[in-house]
Structure formats: C-alpha cells, structure tokens
C-alpha cells in the first residue's frame, strides 16, 4: 500500500499573483514502489453555471459557459522508475503567473460562479496496480490596495411610504425604522458596522435581521442571467424590541464565500445587504443596500 499527499510551504495556503507556489509531493509506501512517472497539474478555473430558471432562456449560453482557465501548469515531478520503501519527499516550485492577458481573481465559492485553484498530483502505476491521485486547493487573494477606502455612510429610513412591491398600503401598520450603515464601501477583512432604531411600530415585531446576499451574473452577447442568493443571515434583535433603542449592526464577511466586487466580460460578482424586520404575523419589511467590497 502507498499513500500520496501534497504539502505546501505556506500553512495557510494563501498566495498572491506573481508569488512562487512551493511545496513537496509526499509518498509513503510500505515496500518498493514501481511507477510510470509522477505528474503535477496546477490549474485555476472559473466555472459558471446557469440557475434552473435561466436554463431555457439562452441557448447560446451553453457554448459560452465553458470554464475559463486562469492558470494552467503541468510538470513531470519524477520520470518512470522506483521509489524506496518508507517516506519520499519530492520538492516542487511553480510561479503563479496567469495565462495570457488574464488576471488571477480571488478564490470564491459561490452558487453559480466558482473561482478555484487546485494542485492535482498523480502517480501512474504499472498495468494492474491502481493509480494514486491527490487534489489540494490553495487560495489566491489580491494584494491589499495602497489607497485607503474612503467611507461612504448610508442613512436609511424605512416607513410604509418607502416600501415598493406593495399593492395595498392601507392595510400596513404604521412604522418607522431609522438607521445607518457606516460605509457602503467595505474592506473585506473588516466587519460591516452601523446602527438601527425602531422609532415606532404599531404591529408587534418578531425579529430584526441583517442578510448578506451575493448577486452573480453570468452573461454573453445574447444576454445575461442574474441570480441573487443568501450567504448569511444574522439576527440583531429578537422579539418586540424596545422602541427608541439603538441596536448595533455588526457583520463579519465570511471567507471564501465573499471576495472583492468583481466585473469581467463573462461574469460579475456583487454583494448586497438587506435589513429585514419580521413582524409577528410573519410579514417582512425589507430594505436593500448594494455594497462594494475591496481588500485594503
């Protein structure tokens, strides 16, 4: 029996464009291991997917929704031969330079857009023996910007008059929810902050929540499909909260599920924040705020 592993020099596996990806291929075997060569493939792919509601709309999408290759290196770590019994470590180094005129976008795990960087190693074995394979993900992040992010505070006031998508406003309870987000331009490594005050509300409140939403757009010349999905939902007030009480807003951006706001010719990744007031009868009052994420 033999085991294959890939270990990177950086424990956190976080790299920037232009750096060198260095590590070792580790082979543990209980006896002498005969092989037909050890190969390494390093690739970065953007995979785009259509939501079920968009599938029938654009026939042309199927040809343009092929994975986009950002990074692709293959190298032979060892030529065919034998490895001794015990542990063998074979070092490797690969420069992280994108393919052609592309850029290495940040690692991002979404629903309809995925940006992933993988190291795939395989040991080809003789005829009857099973090949050994191992896949390891590493993370690409942008280098922090030199310029400071200028805060862009957003004040809001939610009342029956400001609501959209309501046919009959006469049945609505009277309410006023005021507050502010400290900035709509956010540093991805710092939390989103702000505050909220329920000035008055005739109906009893069940919950107040902050929702982080990803808006993913896949497109081509024929049109585009735009889908919004929830990343996380944080409750900031439970029950019929005190009127006039300042409730702090504090939300940390989750790693991998968020990335700096990105727009390319084939896809876009944007983010929004919803302030949601849930009434006792389960009616929702929602205010939406587009936000821009950067790495500073």
Tab-separated table of C-alpha atoms in Angstrom, residues 56-288:
chain	number	residue	atom	x	y	z
A	56	UNK	CA	-34.218	27.545	-21.226
A	57	UNK	CA	-33.771	31.265	-21.874
A	58	UNK	CA	-30.419	31.360	-23.618
A	59	UNK	CA	-29.448	28.515	-25.927
A	60	UNK	CA	-26.293	30.440	-26.805
A	61	UNK	CA	-25.130	30.259	-23.192
A	62	UNK	CA	-24.158	26.618	-23.416
A	63	UNK	CA	-21.274	27.365	-25.763
A	64	UNK	CA	-20.110	30.425	-23.814
A	65	UNK	CA	-20.392	28.866	-20.350
A	66	UNK	CA	-17.259	26.753	-20.716
A	67	UNK	CA	-14.885	27.029	-17.737
A	68	UNK	CA	-12.475	29.976	-18.030
A	69	UNK	CA	-8.859	28.927	-17.438
A	70	UNK	CA	-6.843	31.500	-15.457
A	71	UNK	CA	-3.834	29.339	-14.602
A	72	UNK	CA	-2.516	26.121	-16.110
A	73	UNK	CA	0.866	24.469	-15.477
A	74	UNK	CA	1.750	20.818	-15.807
A	75	UNK	CA	5.111	19.360	-14.882
A	76	UNK	CA	6.733	15.956	-14.516
A	77	UNK	CA	7.995	15.677	-10.937
A	78	UNK	CA	9.735	12.316	-11.454
A	79	UNK	CA	10.345	10.195	-14.531
A	80	UNK	CA	9.314	6.472	-14.525
A	81	UNK	CA	11.281	4.357	-12.033
A	82	UNK	CA	11.126	3.060	-8.459
A	83	UNK	CA	10.653	4.781	-5.101
A	84	UNK	CA	12.242	3.226	-1.991
A	85	UNK	CA	10.268	1.870	0.948
A	86	UNK	CA	9.268	4.480	3.547
A	87	UNK	CA	8.677	8.189	3.019
A	88	UNK	CA	9.888	10.062	-0.082
A	89	UNK	CA	9.555	13.871	-0.346
A	90	UNK	CA	9.989	15.491	-3.777
A	91	UNK	CA	10.090	19.327	-3.781
A	92	UNK	CA	8.465	21.490	-6.494
A	93	UNK	CA	8.173	25.209	-7.299
A	94	UNK	CA	5.774	26.876	-9.754
A	95	UNK	CA	5.420	30.626	-10.496
A	96	UNK	CA	1.841	31.890	-10.146
A	97	UNK	CA	1.548	33.724	-13.450
A	98	UNK	CA	-1.833	33.884	-15.201
A	99	UNK	CA	-2.473	32.527	-18.675
A	100	UNK	CA	-2.236	35.088	-21.494
A	101	UNK	CA	-3.522	38.549	-20.555
A	102	UNK	CA	-5.852	37.295	-17.792
A	103	UNK	CA	-5.592	38.122	-14.085
A	104	UNK	CA	-5.744	35.736	-11.144
A	105	UNK	CA	-9.070	36.554	-9.491
A	106	UNK	CA	-9.577	35.851	-5.800
A	107	UNK	CA	-10.736	32.405	-4.707
A	108	UNK	CA	-14.527	32.468	-4.428
A	109	UNK	CA	-17.031	29.702	-3.698
A	110	UNK	CA	-20.428	30.809	-4.961
A	111	UNK	CA	-23.578	29.153	-6.274
A	112	UNK	CA	-23.450	29.998	-9.991
A	113	UNK	CA	-19.854	31.332	-10.170
A	114	UNK	CA	-16.875	29.438	-8.701
A	115	UNK	CA	-13.234	30.555	-8.790
A	116	UNK	CA	-10.958	27.748	-7.633
A	117	UNK	CA	-7.230	26.963	-7.708
A	118	UNK	CA	-6.152	23.321	-7.453
A	119	UNK	CA	-2.985	21.214	-7.376
A	120	UNK	CA	-3.595	17.737	-8.816
A	121	UNK	CA	-0.908	15.085	-8.403
A	122	UNK	CA	-0.964	11.593	-9.839
A	123	UNK	CA	1.370	8.606	-9.778
A	124	UNK	CA	0.958	6.377	-12.829
A	125	UNK	CA	1.300	2.730	-11.776
A	126	UNK	CA	2.091	-0.400	-13.836
A	127	UNK	CA	-0.700	-2.325	-15.527
A	128	UNK	CA	-2.626	-3.998	-12.671
A	129	UNK	CA	-1.863	-1.537	-9.874
A	130	UNK	CA	-4.221	1.389	-9.189
A	131	UNK	CA	-3.011	4.928	-9.986
A	132	UNK	CA	-2.639	7.237	-6.960
A	133	UNK	CA	-4.161	10.746	-7.123
A	134	UNK	CA	-4.394	13.676	-4.708
A	135	UNK	CA	-6.063	17.089	-5.155
A	136	UNK	CA	-5.330	20.063	-2.877
A	137	UNK	CA	-6.899	23.523	-3.066
A	138	UNK	CA	-4.827	26.654	-2.499
A	139	UNK	CA	-6.199	30.172	-2.100
A	140	UNK	CA	-5.440	33.266	-4.163
A	141	UNK	CA	-6.007	36.711	-2.636
A	142	UNK	CA	-5.399	40.166	-4.094
A	143	UNK	CA	-2.564	42.164	-2.574
A	144	UNK	CA	-4.028	44.854	-0.272
A	145	UNK	CA	-4.657	48.177	-2.024
A	146	UNK	CA	-2.291	51.058	-1.369
A	147	UNK	CA	-5.122	53.649	-1.347
A	148	UNK	CA	-7.334	53.897	1.691
A	149	UNK	CA	-11.019	53.065	1.296
A	150	UNK	CA	-12.990	56.296	1.725
A	151	UNK	CA	-16.047	55.580	3.941
A	152	UNK	CA	-19.382	56.119	2.231
A	153	UNK	CA	-22.040	56.235	5.001
A	154	UNK	CA	-25.624	55.334	4.076
A	155	UNK	CA	-28.548	56.537	6.168
A	156	UNK	CA	-31.941	54.889	5.827
A	157	UNK	CA	-35.499	55.440	6.966
A	158	UNK	CA	-37.989	52.605	6.414
A	159	UNK	CA	-41.690	53.560	6.568
A	160	UNK	CA	-44.851	52.486	4.687
A	161	UNK	CA	-44.358	55.257	2.083
A	162	UNK	CA	-40.889	53.995	1.106
A	163	UNK	CA	-41.959	50.377	0.505
A	164	UNK	CA	-42.156	49.017	-3.014
A	165	UNK	CA	-43.892	45.821	-4.251
A	166	UNK	CA	-46.927	46.570	-2.052
A	167	UNK	CA	-50.284	46.820	-3.829
A	168	UNK	CA	-52.445	47.985	-0.938
A	169	UNK	CA	-50.627	50.210	1.550
A	170	UNK	CA	-53.798	50.932	3.554
A	171	UNK	CA	-53.537	47.578	5.393
A	172	UNK	CA	-49.960	48.214	6.505
A	173	UNK	CA	-49.261	49.044	10.154
A	174	UNK	CA	-47.649	52.410	10.813
A	175	UNK	CA	-43.910	52.071	11.487
A	176	UNK	CA	-40.639	53.959	11.238
A	177	UNK	CA	-37.237	52.260	11.350
A	178	UNK	CA	-34.219	54.562	11.088
A	179	UNK	CA	-30.523	53.836	10.994
A	180	UNK	CA	-27.298	53.943	9.059
A	181	UNK	CA	-24.563	51.746	7.626
A	182	UNK	CA	-21.142	53.238	8.403
A	183	UNK	CA	-19.998	52.623	4.807
A	184	UNK	CA	-21.270	51.028	1.584
A	185	UNK	CA	-17.601	50.669	0.506
A	186	UNK	CA	-16.281	47.926	2.769
A	187	UNK	CA	-12.911	46.389	3.476
A	188	UNK	CA	-13.462	42.620	3.220
A	189	UNK	CA	-11.204	41.975	6.238
A	190	UNK	CA	-13.183	44.361	8.492
A	191	UNK	CA	-16.791	43.944	9.670
A	192	UNK	CA	-19.783	45.822	8.282
A	193	UNK	CA	-20.982	48.161	11.035
A	194	UNK	CA	-23.829	50.544	11.652
A	195	UNK	CA	-26.885	51.038	13.834
A	196	UNK	CA	-30.660	50.793	13.731
A	197	UNK	CA	-33.505	52.300	15.807
A	198	UNK	CA	-37.177	51.282	15.765
A	199	UNK	CA	-38.792	54.689	16.265
A	200	UNK	CA	-42.339	53.292	16.366
A	201	UNK	CA	-44.269	50.302	15.020
A	202	UNK	CA	-47.982	49.585	15.550
A	203	UNK	CA	-47.611	45.836	14.955
A	204	UNK	CA	-45.536	43.649	17.308
A	205	UNK	CA	-42.097	42.740	15.915
A	206	UNK	CA	-40.861	39.135	15.874
A	207	UNK	CA	-37.244	39.635	14.741
A	208	UNK	CA	-34.782	42.053	13.103
A	209	UNK	CA	-32.146	40.548	10.812
A	210	UNK	CA	-29.207	41.545	8.622
A	211	UNK	CA	-28.865	39.457	5.494
A	212	UNK	CA	-25.801	39.267	3.234
A	213	UNK	CA	-26.652	38.450	-0.396
A	214	UNK	CA	-24.426	37.513	-3.354
A	215	UNK	CA	-25.559	38.681	-6.788
A	216	UNK	CA	-23.960	36.565	-9.516
A	217	UNK	CA	-24.322	37.476	-13.182
A	218	UNK	CA	-23.294	35.102	-15.989
A	219	UNK	CA	-23.554	36.538	-19.474
A	220	UNK	CA	-22.535	36.757	-23.094
A	221	UNK	CA	-23.535	38.855	-26.137
A	222	UNK	CA	-27.006	37.222	-26.271
A	223	UNK	CA	-27.977	38.311	-22.759
A	224	UNK	CA	-27.234	37.525	-19.160
A	225	UNK	CA	-28.653	35.630	-16.188
A	226	UNK	CA	-28.608	37.438	-12.825
A	227	UNK	CA	-29.248	35.496	-9.617
A	228	UNK	CA	-29.290	36.650	-6.004
A	229	UNK	CA	-28.762	34.101	-3.206
A	230	UNK	CA	-28.316	34.423	0.550
A	231	UNK	CA	-24.835	33.937	2.062
A	232	UNK	CA	-25.675	34.505	5.725
A	233	UNK	CA	-28.410	35.855	7.956
A	234	UNK	CA	-27.663	37.425	11.355
A	235	UNK	CA	-30.343	38.242	13.892
A	236	UNK	CA	-29.663	41.573	15.619
A	237	UNK	CA	-32.958	41.870	17.532
A	238	UNK	CA	-35.335	39.229	18.879
A	239	UNK	CA	-38.947	39.709	19.862
A	240	UNK	CA	-40.818	43.017	20.116
A	241	UNK	CA	-37.719	45.194	20.547
A	242	UNK	CA	-37.801	48.365	22.661
A	243	UNK	CA	-38.754	51.465	20.710
A	244	UNK	CA	-36.091	54.163	20.541
A	245	UNK	CA	-33.287	51.731	21.485
A	246	UNK	CA	-30.126	51.876	19.353
A	247	UNK	CA	-29.331	48.372	18.035
A	248	UNK	CA	-25.761	47.916	16.730
A	249	UNK	CA	-25.186	46.324	13.303
A	250	UNK	CA	-22.037	44.166	13.133
A	251	UNK	CA	-21.367	41.558	10.476
A	252	UNK	CA	-18.105	39.810	9.580
A	253	UNK	CA	-17.698	38.883	5.889
A	254	UNK	CA	-17.236	35.087	5.633
A	255	UNK	CA	-14.013	33.900	3.989
A	256	UNK	CA	-14.224	32.126	0.577
A	257	UNK	CA	-17.964	32.919	0.268
A	258	UNK	CA	-17.165	36.592	-0.338
A	259	UNK	CA	-14.498	38.268	-2.473
A	260	UNK	CA	-13.798	41.817	-3.650
A	261	UNK	CA	-16.572	43.003	-6.009
A	262	UNK	CA	-15.634	41.760	-9.471
A	263	UNK	CA	-16.859	42.550	-13.003
A	264	UNK	CA	-15.458	40.885	-16.153
A	265	UNK	CA	-16.776	40.436	-19.701
A	266	UNK	CA	-18.252	36.991	-18.857
A	267	UNK	CA	-19.398	37.288	-15.268
A	268	UNK	CA	-19.950	39.645	-12.336
A	269	UNK	CA	-19.867	39.050	-8.568
A	270	UNK	CA	-21.584	41.716	-6.483
A	271	UNK	CA	-22.901	41.899	-2.927
A	272	UNK	CA	-25.894	43.436	-1.187
A	273	UNK	CA	-27.101	43.807	2.392
A	274	UNK	CA	-30.766	43.532	3.391
A	275	UNK	CA	-32.159	44.960	6.621
A	276	UNK	CA	-35.182	42.751	7.398
A	277	UNK	CA	-37.863	43.453	10.016
A	278	UNK	CA	-40.083	40.379	10.591
A	279	UNK	CA	-43.482	41.192	12.109
A	280	UNK	CA	-45.360	38.830	14.449
A	281	UNK	CA	-47.680	37.750	11.594
A	282	UNK	CA	-44.552	36.828	9.536
A	283	UNK	CA	-44.845	39.781	7.178
A	284	UNK	CA	-41.398	41.025	6.072
A	285	UNK	CA	-40.281	44.637	5.754
A	286	UNK	CA	-37.017	44.740	3.779
A	287	UNK	CA	-34.616	47.484	2.732
A	288	UNK	CA	-31.852	46.634	0.243
